[in-house]
XYZ file of N, CA and C in Angstrom:
522
model
N 0.817 -1.206 0.000
C 0.000 0.000 0.000
C 0.856 1.264 0.000
N 1.972 1.215 0.717
C 2.881 2.364 0.795
C 4.256 1.848 1.200
N 5.268 2.649 0.915
C 6.649 2.259 1.199
C 7.313 3.266 2.117
N 8.245 2.770 2.911
C 9.102 3.618 3.733
C 10.470 2.964 3.768
N 11.477 3.769 3.881
C 12.832 3.260 4.021
C 13.621 4.207 4.888
N 14.645 3.695 5.526
C 15.487 4.499 6.409
C 16.819 4.764 5.714
N 17.108 6.034 5.461
C 18.366 6.435 4.847
C 18.539 5.749 3.487
N 19.555 4.890 3.335
C 19.738 4.223 2.051
C 18.512 3.383 1.708
N 17.787 2.941 2.709
C 16.547 2.198 2.469
C 15.513 3.020 1.737
N 15.566 4.347 1.887
C 14.638 5.181 1.123
C 14.999 5.172 -0.356
N 16.283 5.038 -0.677
C 16.668 4.893 -2.086
C 16.061 3.606 -2.653
N 16.109 2.532 -1.894
C 15.516 1.261 -2.322
C 14.012 1.396 -2.478
N 13.371 2.021 -1.491
C 11.924 2.230 -1.576
C 11.574 3.084 -2.790
N 12.393 4.098 -3.072
C 12.153 4.956 -4.235
C 12.279 4.148 -5.524
N 13.214 3.243 -5.563
C 13.366 2.383 -6.736
C 12.113 1.525 -6.911
N 11.658 0.914 -5.838
C 10.459 0.077 -5.900
C 9.221 0.889 -6.276
N 9.212 2.163 -5.901
C 8.080 3.042 -6.206
C 8.189 3.659 -7.606
N 9.229 3.312 -8.354
C 9.368 3.805 -9.715
C 10.024 5.166 -9.843
N 10.600 5.691 -8.764
C 11.246 7.003 -8.818
C 12.542 6.935 -9.624
N 13.275 5.852 -9.444
C 14.516 5.672 -10.201
C 14.600 4.230 -10.678
N 15.289 4.060 -11.786
C 15.462 2.715 -12.341
C 16.386 1.908 -11.438
N 16.215 0.596 -11.479
C 17.026 -0.313 -10.667
C 18.519 -0.070 -10.894
N 18.923 -0.004 -12.136
C 20.332 0.180 -12.458
C 20.870 1.494 -11.899
N 20.058 2.541 -11.990
C 20.473 3.837 -11.462
C 20.555 3.805 -9.943
N 19.644 3.093 -9.306
C 19.669 2.972 -7.847
C 20.923 2.222 -7.403
N 21.258 1.142 -8.093
C 22.472 0.384 -7.759
C 23.704 1.274 -7.924
N 23.750 2.029 -9.016
C 24.878 2.939 -9.233
C 24.928 4.030 -8.165
N 23.760 4.501 -7.716
C 23.702 5.515 -6.666
C 24.251 4.961 -5.353
N 23.875 3.733 -5.015
C 24.376 3.095 -3.796
C 25.889 2.904 -3.885
N 26.371 2.476 -5.055
C 27.808 2.306 -5.252
C 28.534 3.645 -5.111
N 28.009 4.676 -5.763
C 28.621 5.998 -5.665
C 28.638 6.479 -4.222
N 27.538 6.296 -3.529
C 27.452 6.710 -2.121
C 28.572 6.064 -1.311
N 28.768 4.771 -1.493
C 29.830 4.075 -0.774
C 31.209 4.597 -1.135
N 31.433 4.834 -2.421
C 32.728 5.363 -2.865
C 32.978 6.749 -2.289
N 31.954 7.584 -2.291
C 32.102 8.938 -1.752
C 32.331 8.918 -0.243
N 31.644 8.016 0.454
C 31.841 7.896 1.906
C 33.288 7.528 2.229
N 33.932 6.764 1.341
C 35.327 6.396 1.568
C 36.256 7.600 1.477
N 35.796 8.694 0.869
C 36.628 9.872 0.675
C 36.533 10.893 1.810
N 35.519 10.789 2.636
C 35.375 11.758 3.726
C 36.124 11.258 4.957
N 36.510 12.171 5.836
C 37.196 11.734 7.049
C 36.326 10.751 7.848
N 37.014 9.845 8.519
C 36.301 8.880 9.363
C 35.544 9.625 10.450
N 34.391 9.104 10.764
C 33.572 9.646 11.838
C 32.833 8.491 12.469
N 31.657 8.782 12.983
C 30.885 7.726 13.601
C 29.498 8.180 13.941
N 28.790 7.256 14.580
C 27.414 7.539 14.983
C 27.168 6.932 16.358
N 26.273 7.563 17.077
C 25.905 7.148 18.424
C 24.391 7.090 18.501
N 23.861 5.963 18.937
C 22.426 5.815 19.154
C 22.135 6.148 20.616
N 21.171 7.018 20.833
C 20.901 7.527 22.177
C 19.441 7.301 22.538
N 19.231 6.756 23.717
C 17.873 6.518 24.211
C 17.440 7.691 25.081
N 16.987 8.738 24.419
C 16.542 9.948 25.105
C 15.772 10.794 24.100
N 14.929 11.692 24.601
C 14.224 12.581 23.675
C 15.175 13.602 23.051
N 14.800 14.061 21.877
C 15.599 15.041 21.148
C 15.899 16.263 22.016
N 14.926 16.703 22.799
C 15.107 17.899 23.626
C 16.224 17.735 24.654
N 16.511 16.503 25.069
C 17.593 16.267 26.024
C 18.955 16.193 25.338
N 18.958 15.875 24.053
C 20.207 15.677 23.327
C 20.707 16.954 22.660
N 19.805 17.693 22.061
C 20.191 18.876 21.282
C 21.107 19.836 22.039
N 20.837 20.152 23.307
C 21.738 21.090 23.995
C 23.150 20.550 24.227
N 23.348 19.256 24.043
C 24.641 18.639 24.315
C 25.504 18.456 23.057
N 25.000 18.837 21.890
C 25.678 18.522 20.637
C 26.984 19.264 20.404
N 27.092 20.475 20.850
C 28.290 21.250 20.566
C 28.330 21.673 19.105
N 29.523 22.009 18.629
C 29.680 22.571 17.285
C 29.966 21.535 16.201
N 30.221 20.273 16.569
C 30.686 19.298 15.592
C 29.705 18.171 15.288
N 28.647 18.036 16.066
C 27.748 16.899 15.915
C 26.420 17.304 15.292
N 25.807 16.347 14.609
C 24.512 16.560 13.974
C 23.558 15.445 14.376
N 22.271 15.767 14.382
C 21.246 14.743 14.552
C 21.139 14.003 13.226
N 21.494 12.735 13.220
C 21.460 11.939 11.991
C 20.067 11.392 11.737
N 19.397 10.947 12.800
C 18.053 10.398 12.615
C 17.263 10.461 13.906
N 15.963 10.580 13.717
C 15.000 10.497 14.811
C 14.171 9.258 14.505
N 14.489 8.173 15.199
C 13.893 6.870 14.894
C 12.669 6.555 15.733
N 12.551 7.187 16.876
C 11.396 7.072 17.766
C 11.470 8.256 18.721
N 10.437 8.414 19.531
C 10.394 9.569 20.434
C 11.633 9.637 21.330
N 12.165 8.490 21.702
C 13.350 8.466 22.550
C 14.426 7.549 21.982
N 14.635 7.655 20.675
C 15.705 6.909 20.019
C 16.263 7.776 18.895
N 17.376 8.425 19.202
C 17.978 9.425 18.328
C 19.385 8.972 17.971
N 19.774 9.159 16.713
C 21.157 8.899 16.315
C 21.853 10.228 16.050
N 23.073 10.335 16.540
C 23.904 11.527 16.384
C 25.141 11.107 15.606
N 25.627 11.993 14.729
C 26.822 11.655 13.959
C 27.802 12.811 13.930
N 29.061 12.449 13.695
C 30.119 13.442 13.611
C 31.466 12.816 13.879
N 32.467 13.646 14.181
C 33.815 13.142 14.460
C 33.833 12.262 15.724
N 34.673 11.239 15.704
C 34.690 10.282 16.808
C 35.028 10.932 18.147
N 35.963 11.872 18.175
C 36.311 12.492 19.456
C 35.128 13.258 20.048
N 34.350 13.915 19.212
C 33.159 14.625 19.700
C 32.102 13.631 20.180
N 31.994 12.487 19.499
C 31.052 11.449 19.946
C 31.488 10.864 21.282
N 32.795 10.664 21.460
C 33.310 10.144 22.734
C 33.002 11.108 23.880
N 33.172 12.394 23.615
C 32.861 13.411 24.627
C 31.373 13.388 24.953
N 30.538 13.308 23.923
C 29.094 13.250 24.151
C 28.722 11.994 24.931
N 29.305 10.851 24.592
C 29.004 9.604 25.303
C 29.356 9.722 26.786
N 30.472 10.350 27.093
C 30.858 10.545 28.498
C 29.870 11.462 29.207
N 29.453 12.518 28.530
C 28.455 13.435 29.111
C 27.141 12.711 29.350
N 26.717 11.917 28.377
C 25.471 11.166 28.533
C 25.569 10.171 29.679
N 26.706 9.497 29.801
C 26.894 8.540 30.900
C 26.799 9.251 32.248
N 27.365 10.457 32.333
C 27.301 11.208 33.594
C 25.878 11.630 33.939
N 25.000 11.674 32.939
C 23.591 12.027 33.147
C 22.708 10.776 33.193
N 23.348 9.609 33.170
C 22.652 8.320 33.212
C 21.698 8.152 32.024
N 22.155 8.627 30.864
C 21.406 8.469 29.616
C 22.098 7.381 28.799
N 21.340 6.359 28.414
C 21.899 5.224 27.690
C 22.242 5.610 26.253
N 23.425 5.185 25.808
C 23.825 5.383 24.421
C 24.670 4.201 23.992
N 24.741 4.026 22.683
C 25.486 2.902 22.128
C 26.108 3.329 20.810
N 27.359 2.962 20.620
C 28.050 3.264 19.366
C 27.447 2.415 18.259
N 27.142 3.043 17.124
C 26.690 2.317 15.940
C 27.968 1.870 15.229
N 28.088 0.590 14.923
C 29.374 0.076 14.428
C 29.670 0.404 12.962
N 29.814 1.694 12.673
C 30.277 2.154 11.356
C 31.252 3.298 11.588
N 32.091 3.564 10.609
C 33.052 4.660 10.753
C 32.714 5.823 9.833
N 31.427 5.964 9.563
C 30.924 7.043 8.710
C 30.003 7.921 9.546
N 30.136 9.206 9.381
C 29.242 10.144 10.054
C 28.088 10.467 9.106
N 27.234 9.474 8.898
C 26.118 9.631 7.959
C 25.206 10.767 8.407
N 24.617 11.434 7.435
C 23.668 12.513 7.683
C 24.280 13.601 8.571
N 25.516 13.951 8.257
C 26.183 14.999 9.030
C 26.890 15.979 8.105
N 27.347 17.053 8.680
C 28.088 18.076 7.923
C 29.406 17.539 7.380
N 29.872 16.412 7.899
C 31.116 15.828 7.396
C 30.977 15.356 5.948
N 29.739 15.236 5.460
C 29.513 14.789 4.086
C 29.514 15.935 3.074
N 29.560 17.154 3.535
C 29.440 18.291 2.630
C 30.447 18.291 1.476
N 31.701 17.837 1.670
C 32.643 17.835 0.537
C 32.249 16.918 -0.627
N 31.354 15.956 -0.411
C 30.994 15.020 -1.482
C 29.647 15.337 -2.126
N 28.936 16.315 -1.617
C 27.569 16.563 -2.075
C 27.491 16.997 -3.535
N 28.449 17.767 -4.007
C 28.395 18.210 -5.408
C 28.491 17.035 -6.371
N 29.350 16.068 -6.074
C 29.471 14.902 -6.958
C 28.234 14.009 -6.872
N 27.647 13.922 -5.685
C 26.404 13.164 -5.523
C 25.290 13.833 -6.339
N 25.218 15.153 -6.243
C 24.239 15.936 -7.008
C 24.420 15.744 -8.510
N 25.658 15.786 -8.974
C 25.931 15.637 -10.409
C 25.418 14.297 -10.925
N 25.602 13.237 -10.144
C 25.079 11.943 -10.578
C 23.553 11.982 -10.645
N 22.930 12.525 -9.620
C 21.462 12.586 -9.590
C 20.910 13.416 -10.748
N 21.633 14.442 -11.143
C 21.204 15.256 -12.280
C 21.343 14.509 -13.597
N 22.105 13.429 -13.606
C 22.343 12.687 -14.838
C 21.371 11.526 -15.055
N 20.521 11.239 -14.075
C 19.606 10.101 -14.205
C 18.162 10.591 -14.235
N 17.278 9.836 -14.892
C 15.860 10.215 -14.868
C 15.243 9.910 -13.505
N 14.486 10.847 -12.992
C 13.743 10.677 -11.746
C 12.272 10.900 -12.056
N 11.416 10.045 -11.517
C 9.981 10.097 -11.812
C 9.172 10.208 -10.528
N 7.942 10.616 -10.685
C 7.021 10.643 -9.539
C 6.776 9.209 -9.074
N 6.578 9.000 -7.787
C 6.334 7.640 -7.296
C 5.012 7.075 -7.817
N 5.040 5.799 -8.147
C 3.817 5.109 -8.563
C 3.176 4.376 -7.388
N 3.899 4.283 -6.291
C 3.405 3.742 -5.016
C 3.686 4.824 -3.980
N 2.736 5.122 -3.083
C 3.023 6.123 -2.054
C 4.300 5.763 -1.281
N 5.086 6.779 -1.011
C 6.409 6.617 -0.417
C 6.611 7.727 0.601
N 7.074 7.382 1.800
C 7.334 8.428 2.786
C 8.676 9.091 2.511
N 8.803 10.312 2.969
C 10.018 11.104 2.817
C 10.763 11.166 4.138
N 12.015 10.734 4.140
C 12.849 10.869 5.341
C 13.071 12.324 5.712
N 12.940 13.217 4.769
C 13.177 14.639 5.030
C 12.005 15.309 5.724
N 10.776 14.867 5.437
C 9.607 15.533 6.018
C 8.799 14.617 6.930
N 8.895 13.326 6.733
C 8.066 12.377 7.462
C 6.713 12.152 6.817
N 6.345 13.001 5.876
C 5.067 12.892 5.172
C 5.276 12.076 3.899
N 4.187 11.873 3.161
C 4.333 11.204 1.871
C 5.143 12.090 0.923
N 6.029 11.481 0.181
C 6.873 12.203 -0.760
C 6.012 12.763 -1.889
N 6.274 13.988 -2.240
C 5.561 14.616 -3.345
C 6.274 14.286 -4.657
N 5.570 14.397 -5.778
C 6.253 14.219 -7.068
C 7.421 15.198 -7.240
N 7.265 16.412 -6.737
C 8.324 17.415 -6.849
C 9.570 16.991 -6.073
N 9.378 16.441 -4.884
C 10.524 15.952 -4.112
C 11.193 14.790 -4.837
N 10.403 13.830 -5.270
C 10.939 12.623 -5.897
C 11.779 12.934 -7.122
N 11.394 13.947 -7.861
C 12.072 14.257 -9.125
C 13.140 15.340 -8.988
N 13.399 15.765 -7.779
C 14.390 16.814 -7.538
C 15.727 16.218 -7.095
N 16.791 16.378 -7.875
C 18.103 15.933 -7.400
C 18.464 16.564 -6.053
N 18.030 17.811 -5.856
C 18.364 18.500 -4.602
C 17.719 17.809 -3.394
N 16.515 17.263 -3.589
C 15.875 16.503 -2.503
C 16.792 15.364 -2.068
N 17.326 14.616 -3.045
C 18.134 13.440 -2.734
C 19.483 13.823 -2.138
N 20.019 14.986 -2.507
C 21.234 15.493 -1.872
C 20.930 15.846 -0.420
N 19.819 16.556 -0.196
C 19.418 16.900 1.177
C 19.141 15.638 1.991
N 18.615 14.616 1.333
C 18.342 13.343 1.988
C 19.643 12.720 2.493
N 20.693 12.780 1.702
C 21.979 12.223 2.107
C 22.565 12.995 3.283
N 22.423 14.290 3.272
C 23.060 15.160 4.268
C 22.199 15.379 5.518
N 20.873 15.444 5.363
C 20.010 15.883 6.451
C 19.557 14.777 7.392
N 18.852 15.203 8.413
C 18.313 14.296 9.427
C 17.232 13.402 8.835
N 17.293 12.116 9.158
C 16.271 11.155 8.765
C 15.147 11.204 9.804
N 13.956 11.576 9.360
C 12.798 11.681 10.258
C 11.973 10.389 10.180
N 12.611 9.286 10.558
C 11.984 7.980 10.377
C 10.772 7.782 11.284
N 10.816 8.280 12.499
C 9.656 8.147 13.390
C 8.434 8.807 12.763
N 8.635 9.949 12.145
C 7.520 10.637 11.476
C 7.031 9.831 10.276
N 7.946 9.165 9.571
C 7.533 8.313 8.435
C 6.637 7.178 8.932
N 7.009 6.561 10.027
C 6.195 5.470 10.574
C 4.843 6.017 11.031
N 4.831 7.207 11.611
C 3.571 7.848 11.999
C 2.679 8.090 10.799
N 3.259 8.514 9.690
C 2.499 8.719 8.464
C 1.901 7.417 7.974
N 2.696 6.363 7.958
C 2.191 5.060 7.531
C 1.042 4.581 8.414
N 1.160 4.827 9.708
C 0.121 4.391 10.650
C -1.202 5.096 10.414
N -1.171 6.270 9.824
C -2.395 7.036 9.574
C -3.046 6.728 8.232
N -2.363 5.971 7.375
C -2.936 5.648 6.065
C -4.051 4.637 6.209
N -5.052 4.764 5.350
C -6.155 3.805 5.363
C -5.806 2.564 4.574
């Protein structure tokens, strides 16, 4: 009835919804991996707390990577800043766990690769979804304008994944 995906999973959902061809989606995933290899190593931390408790602790180097539930937030950025945040969270008795990757997904650390990601997206055909699809950027159903905009997909790579809102949208569909 409708599709949702988390981060790279939204690329897969978009492919299934007819937004991009299978071959183009595979090439996009490959490019994403190659570009991630070019950015400085970073990391991600999964935190069991509301966004309001985490945001004041981020400092200048960390970004909210995803909001997966009301009290399940992922933060990304440089490892030393994540280590500092983890120590602060431990001192406040807030549970957190390192996500076992060395990429600061959905963070400002990806900015050096965005132009090349955009160039690829501008080179492939993008279509309106033929199956309703949620947007990680808004949490609502993706519009045809979003689906066909290379800039949407660049923002999707860089911005916060609003997955909890996507699940909320799915729950409201008839």
